[in-house]
Every structure is written in C-alpha cells, then in structure tokens.
Amino acid sequence: MSAGDRLRALLQYPLPQHALSRLAGPVVRCRWRPFKNALIRWFVRRYRVELAEAEHTDPAAYPHFDAFFTRALAPGTRPGPAAVEALASPVDGTVSEAGRIEAGRLYQAKGRHYTAAELLGDEAEAANYEGGHFITLYLSPRDYHRIHAPVGGRLVGSHYLPGRLFSVNPATTRTVPRLFARNERLATRLETAAGPVGLVMVGALLVAGIETTWSGWVTPPHRRRARQRDHDGPEFGRGDEMGRFHMGSTVILLLPPRAGTEWTPGLTPGTPVRLGQPLAHLATGVDPYHPE
C-alpha cells in the first residue's frame, strides 16, 4: 500500500464519522431547487454519471439529491440471466475480491483478512458458509444504488450490527484492517434452493442511510446495540429490489458449500459488474422461487 493510502486512512480514525453522516442527511434531502439542481449537476459531471438508463434522465426532475442518488432504472434496463440456476449480481459495481471462505476467513485486500463470524456477528450463522464462496462488490459514487435479490428465496434473518463508518473506497479497503467487519452493516439471509445465501449491506462514511423494502429505514438512527431478527418472508424473486444505499457503499455475498459453484471466470479485483449479470451457476438446477 502507498503512503498516500495510509495517510488517507489515518485521517479517518479521529473523524466524527457518525456526526458527519447525520449532517449529510439534511443536505442531500434539501429541496431548494437552485441548490439541489446545482449539486446534482456537479455530481453528474464530477463522477461521469450515466443517466441514459435512469427512469428520469433529467437531473432537474428529482426533488432532492438523495432521490437522484437512489434513482430507479428505466423498466427493462437490466434483464436477468437466461439460465434459471444463475446467481445474478445484486448491484451495479466493481469486484473488490472474490474467493473461497476457508477457516472462516474472507480475503479483504493486500494480505488482510477478516472472519465471517465477525462480519455476520454470529458464529452459528457463519458456519453455514464455511467452505463456500464470497464476493465483495464496491459501489462507487457513479453507480446505481439499489440492491436486488441475487437469487430467488425467502428472507429468514437479518442482523443489524453497529460500527464505524470508514470509507469503503479501494484505498481504504487496502489499508484499514477488518474494514467490513468494523463498519456499520446489515447482514441478511435468504433461504434458497441452494441453501442459505448471505447478503451484507455495509455502511460507509457519509452514507446517510440503509433502507430495506421490508422494514424501511434501518439506519439512521445509528444505534449502539446489535439487533438480530428472525423473519418468515417476504419472498423475493431473483432481481426483486431488496434495499438501497442513501449514498454509496459495499455489498458482500456469501454462498454455502452445498451451492457447489465457483465464481464465473474473470471476476477479478477491479472488474465492473452490472445488475443482473451472472456471477455463478448454482448446483440446484431449478430455483423454485424463480421458475422460468
């Protein structure tokens, strides 16, 4: 890692991370037209945001910056994989890492690891994925920020875990130890034909909220205690919206060993992925939640 990476990471430690993220909320939801239009247009230029696929392509059509940031795609923009056994990318983003979960560990970057138990906050839950596979997908500021089901299944568990709000950009990921297991996050589990599939939404600096389709806003508020819940649904078809980031972050998928799969060749760090793109083929053959 470079000296610049280390310096940028060190400067984040003393920051009032949660306070800054709380302050970002009113700013990104300001409805004063001159301000919100200027902010959106600056953001589009700065990050080269592609609006051609958005439901609303005119930046002025959004009531505030947050509505623009969580914008919907135009219908039919991201058709899912043709193969019923395909695991689809839940987001637009970039592969940070992908690999096997061995001895309970996931690879972060540059020789750094963290454990599935730390990430999920539950040793028994982590055991479901031992010997399976994981993939970490980074959502940059320019990306679409809604999260969709990678495979059909029923929501059976969620676990809110409080934590820090370090940036999750590549430089910080290379530098901060156990980054994804330290940041605030929501770990969810889908029961699928291939077994349990974990999907973790990781918060980050200036992320003004994590929202789900079944319970609304998870954060804010930024709680001090973990909250674990059992669920009996809803059921999701592959590609159904599950949640969204109000400002960008990272999604981590975990697959059990019984899924009997490897990640699609070419999913190396830095590889861009698109919502609905096949990431792997599950061993079950037919997904009862997505009977195409």
PDB file of C-alpha atoms in Angstrom:
ATOM      1  CA  MET A   1       0.000   0.000   0.000  1.00  0.00           C
ATOM      2  CA  SER A   2       1.177   3.525  -0.677  1.00  0.00           C
ATOM      3  CA  ALA A   3       1.985   6.244   1.839  1.00  0.00           C
ATOM      4  CA  GLY A   4      -0.952   8.186   0.416  1.00  0.00           C
ATOM      5  CA  ASP A   5      -3.332   5.314   1.160  1.00  0.00           C
ATOM      6  CA  ARG A   6      -2.082   5.074   4.735  1.00  0.00           C
ATOM      7  CA  LEU A   7      -2.394   8.818   5.280  1.00  0.00           C
ATOM      8  CA  ARG A   8      -5.953   8.949   3.917  1.00  0.00           C
ATOM      9  CA  ALA A   9      -6.945   6.053   6.176  1.00  0.00           C
ATOM     10  CA  LEU A  10      -5.262   7.518   9.269  1.00  0.00           C
ATOM     11  CA  LEU A  11      -7.100  10.796   8.813  1.00  0.00           C
ATOM     12  CA  GLN A  12     -10.428   8.951   9.053  1.00  0.00           C
ATOM     13  CA  TYR A  13      -9.808   7.486  12.527  1.00  0.00           C
ATOM     14  CA  PRO A  14     -10.327  10.717  14.510  1.00  0.00           C
ATOM     15  CA  LEU A  15     -13.217  11.949  12.353  1.00  0.00           C
ATOM     16  CA  PRO A  16     -16.676  12.152  13.975  1.00  0.00           C
ATOM     17  CA  GLN A  17     -17.879   9.680  11.375  1.00  0.00           C
ATOM     18  CA  HIS A  18     -21.470   9.293  12.566  1.00  0.00           C
ATOM     19  CA  ALA A  19     -21.919  13.017  13.159  1.00  0.00           C
ATOM     20  CA  LEU A  20     -20.714  13.799   9.640  1.00  0.00           C
ATOM     21  CA  SER A  21     -23.087  11.206   8.219  1.00  0.00           C
ATOM     22  CA  ARG A  22     -26.001  12.658  10.198  1.00  0.00           C
ATOM     23  CA  LEU A  23     -25.173  16.121   8.885  1.00  0.00           C
ATOM     24  CA  ALA A  24     -25.151  14.780   5.326  1.00  0.00           C
ATOM     25  CA  GLY A  25     -28.806  13.718   5.602  1.00  0.00           C
ATOM     26  CA  PRO A  26     -30.444  17.181   5.549  1.00  0.00           C
ATOM     27  CA  VAL A  27     -28.027  18.343   2.858  1.00  0.00           C
ATOM     28  CA  VAL A  28     -28.820  15.538   0.419  1.00  0.00           C
ATOM     29  CA  ARG A  29     -32.561  15.915   1.038  1.00  0.00           C
ATOM     30  CA  CYS A  30     -32.675  19.701   0.629  1.00  0.00           C
ATOM     31  CA  ARG A  31     -35.486  20.617  -1.809  1.00  0.00           C
ATOM     32  CA  TRP A  32     -34.400  24.175  -2.622  1.00  0.00           C
ATOM     33  CA  ARG A  33     -34.195  23.994  -6.398  1.00  0.00           C
ATOM     34  CA  PRO A  34     -31.124  26.127  -7.066  1.00  0.00           C
ATOM     35  CA  PHE A  35     -29.094  24.177  -4.508  1.00  0.00           C
ATOM     36  CA  LYS A  36     -30.261  20.659  -5.309  1.00  0.00           C
ATOM     37  CA  ASN A  37     -30.037  21.178  -9.084  1.00  0.00           C
ATOM     38  CA  ALA A  38     -26.515  22.595  -8.815  1.00  0.00           C
ATOM     39  CA  LEU A  39     -25.456  19.722  -6.519  1.00  0.00           C
ATOM     40  CA  ILE A  40     -26.865  17.054  -8.825  1.00  0.00           C
ATOM     41  CA  ARG A  41     -25.304  18.589 -11.947  1.00  0.00           C
ATOM     42  CA  TRP A  42     -21.927  18.953 -10.245  1.00  0.00           C
ATOM     43  CA  PHE A  43     -22.101  15.328  -9.109  1.00  0.00           C
ATOM     44  CA  VAL A  44     -23.002  14.111 -12.614  1.00  0.00           C
ATOM     45  CA  ARG A  45     -20.014  15.962 -14.082  1.00  0.00           C
ATOM     46  CA  ARG A  46     -17.598  15.052 -11.284  1.00  0.00           C
ATOM     47  CA  TYR A  47     -18.314  11.320 -11.348  1.00  0.00           C
ATOM     48  CA  ARG A  48     -19.395  10.955 -15.003  1.00  0.00           C
ATOM     49  CA  VAL A  49     -22.771   9.528 -14.010  1.00  0.00           C
ATOM     50  CA  GLU A  50     -24.599   7.820 -16.881  1.00  0.00           C
ATOM     51  CA  LEU A  51     -28.262   8.886 -16.760  1.00  0.00           C
ATOM     52  CA  ALA A  52     -29.379   7.365 -20.058  1.00  0.00           C
ATOM     53  CA  GLU A  53     -30.618   4.225 -18.267  1.00  0.00           C
ATOM     54  CA  ALA A  54     -32.346   6.054 -15.411  1.00  0.00           C
ATOM     55  CA  GLU A  55     -36.103   6.227 -15.159  1.00  0.00           C
ATOM     56  CA  HIS A  56     -35.753  10.024 -15.189  1.00  0.00           C
ATOM     57  CA  THR A  57     -32.869  11.296 -17.307  1.00  0.00           C
ATOM     58  CA  ASP A  58     -33.325  14.985 -16.460  1.00  0.00           C
ATOM     59  CA  PRO A  59     -31.381  15.912 -13.286  1.00  0.00           C
ATOM     60  CA  ALA A  60     -33.923  18.638 -12.517  1.00  0.00           C
ATOM     61  CA  ALA A  61     -36.704  16.017 -12.303  1.00  0.00           C
ATOM     62  CA  TYR A  62     -35.501  14.798  -8.901  1.00  0.00           C
ATOM     63  CA  PRO A  63     -36.936  16.543  -5.805  1.00  0.00           C
ATOM     64  CA  HIS A  64     -33.569  16.398  -3.996  1.00  0.00           C
ATOM     65  CA  PHE A  65     -30.101  14.887  -4.313  1.00  0.00           C
ATOM     66  CA  ASP A  66     -30.997  11.766  -2.328  1.00  0.00           C
ATOM     67  CA  ALA A  67     -33.819  10.950  -4.764  1.00  0.00           C
ATOM     68  CA  PHE A  68     -31.318  11.285  -7.611  1.00  0.00           C
ATOM     69  CA  PHE A  69     -28.751   9.136  -5.808  1.00  0.00           C
ATOM     70  CA  THR A  70     -31.290   6.339  -5.211  1.00  0.00           C
ATOM     71  CA  ARG A  71     -32.798   6.744  -8.686  1.00  0.00           C
ATOM     72  CA  ALA A  72     -34.634   3.867 -10.316  1.00  0.00           C
ATOM     73  CA  LEU A  73     -33.620   2.382 -13.634  1.00  0.00           C
ATOM     74  CA  ALA A  74     -35.902   2.507 -16.637  1.00  0.00           C
ATOM     75  CA  PRO A  75     -38.037  -0.653 -16.937  1.00  0.00           C
ATOM     76  CA  GLY A  76     -36.289  -3.444 -18.835  1.00  0.00           C
ATOM     77  CA  THR A  77     -32.845  -1.877 -18.443  1.00  0.00           C
ATOM     78  CA  ARG A  78     -31.312  -4.859 -16.634  1.00  0.00           C
ATOM     79  CA  PRO A  79     -32.780  -8.157 -17.819  1.00  0.00           C
ATOM     80  CA  GLY A  80     -31.728 -11.060 -15.631  1.00  0.00           C
ATOM     81  CA  PRO A  81     -29.733 -14.116 -16.745  1.00  0.00           C
ATOM     82  CA  ALA A  82     -31.499 -16.603 -19.001  1.00  0.00           C
ATOM     83  CA  ALA A  83     -30.294 -19.620 -17.004  1.00  0.00           C
ATOM     84  CA  VAL A  84     -32.560 -20.361 -14.025  1.00  0.00           C
ATOM     85  CA  GLU A  85     -29.600 -21.636 -11.982  1.00  0.00           C
ATOM     86  CA  ALA A  86     -27.593 -18.420 -12.396  1.00  0.00           C
ATOM     87  CA  LEU A  87     -26.710 -16.253  -9.431  1.00  0.00           C
ATOM     88  CA  ALA A  88     -27.201 -12.665 -10.586  1.00  0.00           C
ATOM     89  CA  SER A  89     -25.251  -9.620  -9.497  1.00  0.00           C
ATOM     90  CA  PRO A  90     -27.386  -7.749  -6.947  1.00  0.00           C
ATOM     91  CA  VAL A  91     -25.901  -4.358  -7.877  1.00  0.00           C
ATOM     92  CA  ASP A  92     -24.004  -2.272 -10.360  1.00  0.00           C
ATOM     93  CA  GLY A  93     -20.480  -2.075  -9.002  1.00  0.00           C
ATOM     94  CA  THR A  94     -16.909  -3.325  -9.121  1.00  0.00           C
ATOM     95  CA  VAL A  95     -15.457  -6.563  -7.790  1.00  0.00           C
ATOM     96  CA  SER A  96     -13.296  -5.859  -4.776  1.00  0.00           C
ATOM     97  CA  GLU A  97     -12.455  -9.515  -4.046  1.00  0.00           C
ATOM     98  CA  ALA A  98     -13.943 -12.948  -4.697  1.00  0.00           C
ATOM     99  CA  GLY A  99     -12.885 -16.324  -3.421  1.00  0.00           C
ATOM    100  CA  ARG A 100     -13.444 -19.224  -1.064  1.00  0.00           C
ATOM    101  CA  ILE A 101     -14.256 -18.981   2.633  1.00  0.00           C
ATOM    102  CA  GLU A 102     -11.574 -21.071   4.310  1.00  0.00           C
ATOM    103  CA  ALA A 103     -11.059 -21.490   8.049  1.00  0.00           C
ATOM    104  CA  GLY A 104     -13.841 -18.946   8.460  1.00  0.00           C
ATOM    105  CA  ARG A 105     -11.853 -16.192   6.740  1.00  0.00           C
ATOM    106  CA  LEU A 106     -12.641 -13.858   3.840  1.00  0.00           C
ATOM    107  CA  TYR A 107      -9.932 -12.021   1.942  1.00  0.00           C
ATOM    108  CA  GLN A 108     -10.158  -8.237   2.115  1.00  0.00           C
ATOM    109  CA  ALA A 109      -7.141  -6.880   0.201  1.00  0.00           C
ATOM    110  CA  LYS A 110      -3.336  -6.697   0.309  1.00  0.00           C
ATOM    111  CA  GLY A 111      -2.913  -9.659   2.644  1.00  0.00           C
ATOM    112  CA  ARG A 112      -5.690  -8.550   5.000  1.00  0.00           C
ATOM    113  CA  HIS A 113      -8.443 -10.932   6.117  1.00  0.00           C
ATOM    114  CA  TYR A 114     -11.476 -10.848   8.372  1.00  0.00           C
ATOM    115  CA  THR A 115     -13.780 -13.621   9.541  1.00  0.00           C
ATOM    116  CA  ALA A 116     -17.319 -14.497   8.513  1.00  0.00           C
ATOM    117  CA  ALA A 117     -18.259 -14.613  12.203  1.00  0.00           C
ATOM    118  CA  GLU A 118     -17.062 -11.017  12.667  1.00  0.00           C
ATOM    119  CA  LEU A 119     -18.879  -9.877   9.550  1.00  0.00           C
ATOM    120  CA  LEU A 120     -22.176 -11.571  10.434  1.00  0.00           C
ATOM    121  CA  GLY A 121     -21.933 -11.154  14.194  1.00  0.00           C
ATOM    122  CA  ASP A 122     -22.903 -14.796  14.707  1.00  0.00           C
ATOM    123  CA  GLU A 123     -20.676 -17.878  14.869  1.00  0.00           C
ATOM    124  CA  ALA A 124     -23.513 -20.298  14.057  1.00  0.00           C
ATOM    125  CA  GLU A 125     -24.606 -18.247  11.056  1.00  0.00           C
ATOM    126  CA  ALA A 126     -21.030 -18.042   9.795  1.00  0.00           C
ATOM    127  CA  ALA A 127     -20.745 -21.844   9.944  1.00  0.00           C
ATOM    128  CA  ASN A 128     -23.328 -22.077   7.141  1.00  0.00           C
ATOM    129  CA  TYR A 129     -20.767 -20.653   4.726  1.00  0.00           C
ATOM    130  CA  GLU A 130     -17.597 -22.462   5.767  1.00  0.00           C
ATOM    131  CA  GLY A 131     -16.018 -23.905   2.631  1.00  0.00           C
ATOM    132  CA  GLY A 132     -18.338 -21.831   0.443  1.00  0.00           C
ATOM    133  CA  HIS A 133     -17.623 -18.688  -1.545  1.00  0.00           C
ATOM    134  CA  PHE A 134     -17.837 -14.924  -1.143  1.00  0.00           C
ATOM    135  CA  ILE A 135     -17.743 -11.908  -3.409  1.00  0.00           C
ATOM    136  CA  THR A 136     -17.336  -8.277  -2.372  1.00  0.00           C
ATOM    137  CA  LEU A 137     -18.887  -5.646  -4.648  1.00  0.00           C
ATOM    138  CA  TYR A 138     -17.968  -1.975  -4.264  1.00  0.00           C
ATOM    139  CA  LEU A 139     -20.497   0.657  -5.323  1.00  0.00           C
ATOM    140  CA  SER A 140     -18.760   3.825  -6.472  1.00  0.00           C
ATOM    141  CA  PRO A 141     -20.481   7.228  -6.349  1.00  0.00           C
ATOM    142  CA  ARG A 142     -21.489   6.984 -10.013  1.00  0.00           C
ATOM    143  CA  ASP A 143     -23.206   3.597  -9.679  1.00  0.00           C
ATOM    144  CA  TYR A 144     -26.875   2.701  -9.370  1.00  0.00           C
ATOM    145  CA  HIS A 145     -27.507   2.280  -5.632  1.00  0.00           C
ATOM    146  CA  ARG A 146     -30.428  -0.094  -5.288  1.00  0.00           C
ATOM    147  CA  ILE A 147     -29.801  -3.671  -4.179  1.00  0.00           C
ATOM    148  CA  HIS A 148     -31.665  -6.624  -5.692  1.00  0.00           C
ATOM    149  CA  ALA A 149     -32.045 -10.292  -4.840  1.00  0.00           C
ATOM    150  CA  PRO A 150     -29.252 -12.314  -6.483  1.00  0.00           C
ATOM    151  CA  VAL A 151     -31.388 -15.456  -6.414  1.00  0.00           C
ATOM    152  CA  GLY A 152     -34.957 -16.255  -5.508  1.00  0.00           C
ATOM    153  CA  GLY A 153     -35.548 -17.004  -1.856  1.00  0.00           C
ATOM    154  CA  ARG A 154     -37.309 -16.194   1.383  1.00  0.00           C
ATOM    155  CA  LEU A 155     -35.908 -13.751   3.917  1.00  0.00           C
ATOM    156  CA  VAL A 156     -35.361 -15.698   7.136  1.00  0.00           C
ATOM    157  CA  GLY A 157     -32.982 -13.499   9.131  1.00  0.00           C
ATOM    158  CA  SER A 158     -31.463 -10.048   9.482  1.00  0.00           C
ATOM    159  CA  HIS A 159     -28.812  -8.713  11.850  1.00  0.00           C
ATOM    160  CA  TYR A 160     -28.059  -5.032  12.305  1.00  0.00           C
ATOM    161  CA  LEU A 161     -24.535  -4.520  13.612  1.00  0.00           C
ATOM    162  CA  PRO A 162     -23.348  -1.091  14.797  1.00  0.00           C
ATOM    163  CA  GLY A 163     -19.858   0.065  13.956  1.00  0.00           C
ATOM    164  CA  ARG A 164     -17.602   2.691  12.446  1.00  0.00           C
ATOM    165  CA  LEU A 165     -18.202   4.436   9.138  1.00  0.00           C
ATOM    166  CA  PHE A 166     -14.858   4.310   7.363  1.00  0.00           C
ATOM    167  CA  SER A 167     -14.891   4.964   3.643  1.00  0.00           C
ATOM    168  CA  VAL A 168     -15.013   1.719   1.657  1.00  0.00           C
ATOM    169  CA  ASN A 169     -13.176   3.000  -1.407  1.00  0.00           C
ATOM    170  CA  PRO A 170     -10.313   0.842  -2.708  1.00  0.00           C
ATOM    171  CA  ALA A 171      -7.599   2.852  -0.947  1.00  0.00           C
ATOM    172  CA  THR A 172      -9.238   2.473   2.478  1.00  0.00           C
ATOM    173  CA  THR A 173     -10.039  -1.188   1.822  1.00  0.00           C
ATOM    174  CA  ARG A 174      -6.337  -1.832   1.229  1.00  0.00           C
ATOM    175  CA  THR A 175      -5.396  -0.060   4.452  1.00  0.00           C
ATOM    176  CA  VAL A 176      -7.897  -0.426   7.320  1.00  0.00           C
ATOM    177  CA  PRO A 177      -7.750  -3.876   8.982  1.00  0.00           C
ATOM    178  CA  ARG A 178     -11.056  -5.821   9.117  1.00  0.00           C
ATOM    179  CA  LEU A 179     -12.826  -2.886   7.464  1.00  0.00           C
ATOM    180  CA  PHE A 180     -16.087  -4.622   6.538  1.00  0.00           C
ATOM    181  CA  ALA A 181     -16.371  -6.274   9.937  1.00  0.00           C
ATOM    182  CA  ARG A 182     -15.852  -2.917  11.678  1.00  0.00           C
ATOM    183  CA  ASN A 183     -18.275  -0.725   9.746  1.00  0.00           C
ATOM    184  CA  GLU A 184     -21.982  -0.468  10.490  1.00  0.00           C
ATOM    185  CA  ARG A 185     -23.870  -3.046   8.413  1.00  0.00           C
ATOM    186  CA  LEU A 186     -26.996  -5.110   7.897  1.00  0.00           C
ATOM    187  CA  ALA A 187     -26.474  -8.842   7.356  1.00  0.00           C
ATOM    188  CA  THR A 188     -29.409 -10.711   5.802  1.00  0.00           C
ATOM    189  CA  ARG A 189     -30.025 -14.365   4.986  1.00  0.00           C
ATOM    190  CA  LEU A 190     -32.163 -15.739   2.186  1.00  0.00           C
ATOM    191  CA  GLU A 191     -33.254 -19.372   2.253  1.00  0.00           C
ATOM    192  CA  THR A 192     -32.948 -20.623  -1.326  1.00  0.00           C
ATOM    193  CA  ALA A 193     -32.921 -23.851  -3.305  1.00  0.00           C
ATOM    194  CA  ALA A 194     -29.120 -23.778  -2.977  1.00  0.00           C
ATOM    195  CA  GLY A 195     -29.241 -23.315   0.787  1.00  0.00           C
ATOM    196  CA  PRO A 196     -28.691 -20.117   2.774  1.00  0.00           C
ATOM    197  CA  VAL A 197     -27.370 -17.128   0.831  1.00  0.00           C
ATOM    198  CA  GLY A 198     -25.968 -14.224   2.832  1.00  0.00           C
ATOM    199  CA  LEU A 199     -26.203 -10.644   1.611  1.00  0.00           C
ATOM    200  CA  VAL A 200     -24.492  -7.982   3.713  1.00  0.00           C
ATOM    201  CA  MET A 201     -25.057  -4.250   3.164  1.00  0.00           C
ATOM    202  CA  VAL A 202     -22.053  -2.349   4.550  1.00  0.00           C
ATOM    203  CA  GLY A 203     -22.358   1.302   5.553  1.00  0.00           C
ATOM    204  CA  ALA A 204     -19.648   3.879   4.939  1.00  0.00           C
ATOM    205  CA  LEU A 205     -18.610   7.456   5.611  1.00  0.00           C
ATOM    206  CA  LEU A 206     -21.371   9.917   4.663  1.00  0.00           C
ATOM    207  CA  VAL A 207     -23.827   7.093   3.986  1.00  0.00           C
ATOM    208  CA  ALA A 208     -26.985   8.810   5.180  1.00  0.00           C
ATOM    209  CA  GLY A 209     -28.984   5.614   5.360  1.00  0.00           C
ATOM    210  CA  ILE A 210     -29.514   1.935   4.608  1.00  0.00           C
ATOM    211  CA  GLU A 211     -33.104   1.119   3.676  1.00  0.00           C
ATOM    212  CA  THR A 212     -34.858  -2.204   3.029  1.00  0.00           C
ATOM    213  CA  THR A 213     -38.074  -2.974   1.183  1.00  0.00           C
ATOM    214  CA  TRP A 214     -39.497  -4.998   4.085  1.00  0.00           C
ATOM    215  CA  SER A 215     -38.838  -2.720   7.079  1.00  0.00           C
ATOM    216  CA  GLY A 216     -37.949   0.704   5.695  1.00  0.00           C
ATOM    217  CA  TRP A 217     -35.036   2.656   7.144  1.00  0.00           C
ATOM    218  CA  VAL A 218     -32.524   0.583   9.083  1.00  0.00           C
ATOM    219  CA  THR A 219     -30.152   3.472   9.698  1.00  0.00           C
ATOM    220  CA  PRO A 220     -30.374   6.249  10.723  1.00  0.00           C
ATOM    221  CA  PRO A 221     -30.554   6.217  13.629  1.00  0.00           C
ATOM    222  CA  HIS A 222     -27.054   4.834  14.161  1.00  0.00           C
ATOM    223  CA  ARG A 223     -27.692   2.508  17.079  1.00  0.00           C
ATOM    224  CA  ARG A 224     -25.191   1.366  19.699  1.00  0.00           C
ATOM    225  CA  ARG A 225     -26.530  -2.178  20.058  1.00  0.00           C
ATOM    226  CA  ALA A 226     -26.861  -5.015  17.591  1.00  0.00           C
ATOM    227  CA  ARG A 227     -30.358  -6.130  16.654  1.00  0.00           C
ATOM    228  CA  GLN A 228     -30.959  -9.639  15.364  1.00  0.00           C
ATOM    229  CA  ARG A 229     -34.321 -10.695  13.960  1.00  0.00           C
ATOM    230  CA  ASP A 230     -35.868 -13.868  12.562  1.00  0.00           C
ATOM    231  CA  HIS A 231     -38.180 -13.467   9.570  1.00  0.00           C
ATOM    232  CA  ASP A 232     -40.684 -15.585   7.714  1.00  0.00           C
ATOM    233  CA  GLY A 233     -40.584 -13.674   4.452  1.00  0.00           C
ATOM    234  CA  PRO A 234     -41.014 -11.757   2.352  1.00  0.00           C
ATOM    235  CA  GLU A 235     -40.194 -13.949  -0.599  1.00  0.00           C
ATOM    236  CA  PHE A 236     -38.097 -12.478  -3.377  1.00  0.00           C
ATOM    237  CA  GLY A 237     -37.804 -13.477  -6.982  1.00  0.00           C
ATOM    238  CA  ARG A 238     -34.384 -13.104  -8.499  1.00  0.00           C
ATOM    239  CA  GLY A 239     -33.944  -9.441  -9.385  1.00  0.00           C
ATOM    240  CA  ASP A 240     -36.546  -8.080  -6.954  1.00  0.00           C
ATOM    241  CA  GLU A 241     -35.455  -4.971  -5.098  1.00  0.00           C
ATOM    242  CA  MET A 242     -34.336  -5.645  -1.508  1.00  0.00           C
ATOM    243  CA  GLY A 243     -32.969  -2.291  -0.425  1.00  0.00           C
ATOM    244  CA  ARG A 244     -30.922   0.763  -1.256  1.00  0.00           C
ATOM    245  CA  PHE A 245     -27.990   2.829  -0.037  1.00  0.00           C
ATOM    246  CA  HIS A 246     -28.553   6.521   0.587  1.00  0.00           C
ATOM    247  CA  MET A 247     -25.005   7.343  -0.501  1.00  0.00           C
ATOM    248  CA  GLY A 248     -22.754   4.553  -1.673  1.00  0.00           C
ATOM    249  CA  SER A 249     -21.092   1.564  -0.081  1.00  0.00           C
ATOM    250  CA  THR A 250     -20.414  -2.179  -0.463  1.00  0.00           C
ATOM    251  CA  VAL A 251     -22.373  -5.434  -0.733  1.00  0.00           C
ATOM    252  CA  ILE A 252     -20.912  -8.812   0.232  1.00  0.00           C
ATOM    253  CA  LEU A 253     -22.488 -12.099  -0.922  1.00  0.00           C
ATOM    254  CA  LEU A 254     -21.812 -15.406   0.834  1.00  0.00           C
ATOM    255  CA  LEU A 255     -22.668 -18.823  -0.623  1.00  0.00           C
ATOM    256  CA  PRO A 256     -22.720 -22.157   1.228  1.00  0.00           C
ATOM    257  CA  PRO A 257     -20.549 -25.068   0.091  1.00  0.00           C
ATOM    258  CA  ARG A 258     -23.616 -27.062  -0.961  1.00  0.00           C
ATOM    259  CA  ALA A 259     -24.235 -24.490  -3.695  1.00  0.00           C
ATOM    260  CA  GLY A 260     -21.456 -26.377  -5.470  1.00  0.00           C
ATOM    261  CA  THR A 261     -20.291 -23.449  -7.502  1.00  0.00           C
ATOM    262  CA  GLU A 262     -17.303 -21.334  -8.412  1.00  0.00           C
ATOM    263  CA  TRP A 263     -17.409 -17.675  -9.379  1.00  0.00           C
ATOM    264  CA  THR A 264     -17.551 -17.003 -13.097  1.00  0.00           C
ATOM    265  CA  PRO A 265     -14.010 -16.707 -14.532  1.00  0.00           C
ATOM    266  CA  GLY A 266     -12.845 -13.145 -14.907  1.00  0.00           C
ATOM    267  CA  LEU A 267     -14.382 -11.787 -11.702  1.00  0.00           C
ATOM    268  CA  THR A 268     -11.054 -10.420 -10.530  1.00  0.00           C
ATOM    269  CA  PRO A 269     -10.495  -7.293  -8.418  1.00  0.00           C
ATOM    270  CA  GLY A 270     -11.355  -4.186 -10.405  1.00  0.00           C
ATOM    271  CA  THR A 271     -13.772  -5.940 -12.760  1.00  0.00           C
ATOM    272  CA  PRO A 272     -17.002  -3.962 -13.264  1.00  0.00           C
ATOM    273  CA  VAL A 273     -20.292  -5.859 -12.907  1.00  0.00           C
ATOM    274  CA  ARG A 274     -23.844  -4.913 -13.800  1.00  0.00           C
ATOM    275  CA  LEU A 275     -27.085  -5.654 -12.022  1.00  0.00           C
ATOM    276  CA  GLY A 276     -28.409  -8.991 -13.298  1.00  0.00           C
ATOM    277  CA  GLN A 277     -25.056 -10.152 -14.704  1.00  0.00           C
ATOM    278  CA  PRO A 278     -24.430 -13.866 -13.996  1.00  0.00           C
ATOM    279  CA  LEU A 279     -21.848 -14.246 -11.228  1.00  0.00           C
ATOM    280  CA  ALA A 280     -22.053 -18.012 -10.773  1.00  0.00           C
ATOM    281  CA  HIS A 281     -24.199 -21.024 -11.558  1.00  0.00           C
ATOM    282  CA  LEU A 282     -25.740 -22.785  -8.595  1.00  0.00           C
ATOM    283  CA  ALA A 283     -25.801 -26.558  -8.402  1.00  0.00           C
ATOM    284  CA  THR A 284     -29.532 -26.862  -7.770  1.00  0.00           C
ATOM    285  CA  GLY A 285     -30.614 -26.684 -11.403  1.00  0.00           C
ATOM    286  CA  VAL A 286     -34.070 -25.258 -10.717  1.00  0.00           C
ATOM    287  CA  ASP A 287     -34.877 -22.386  -8.425  1.00  0.00           C
ATOM    288  CA  PRO A 288     -38.433 -22.816  -7.077  1.00  0.00           C
ATOM    289  CA  TYR A 289     -38.581 -19.091  -6.322  1.00  0.00           C
ATOM    290  CA  HIS A 290     -37.838 -18.179  -9.950  1.00  0.00           C
ATOM    291  CA  PRO A 291     -39.417 -20.905 -12.124  1.00  0.00           C
ATOM    292  CA  GLU A 292     -38.692 -19.541 -15.583  1.00  0.00           C
TER     293      GLU A 292
END
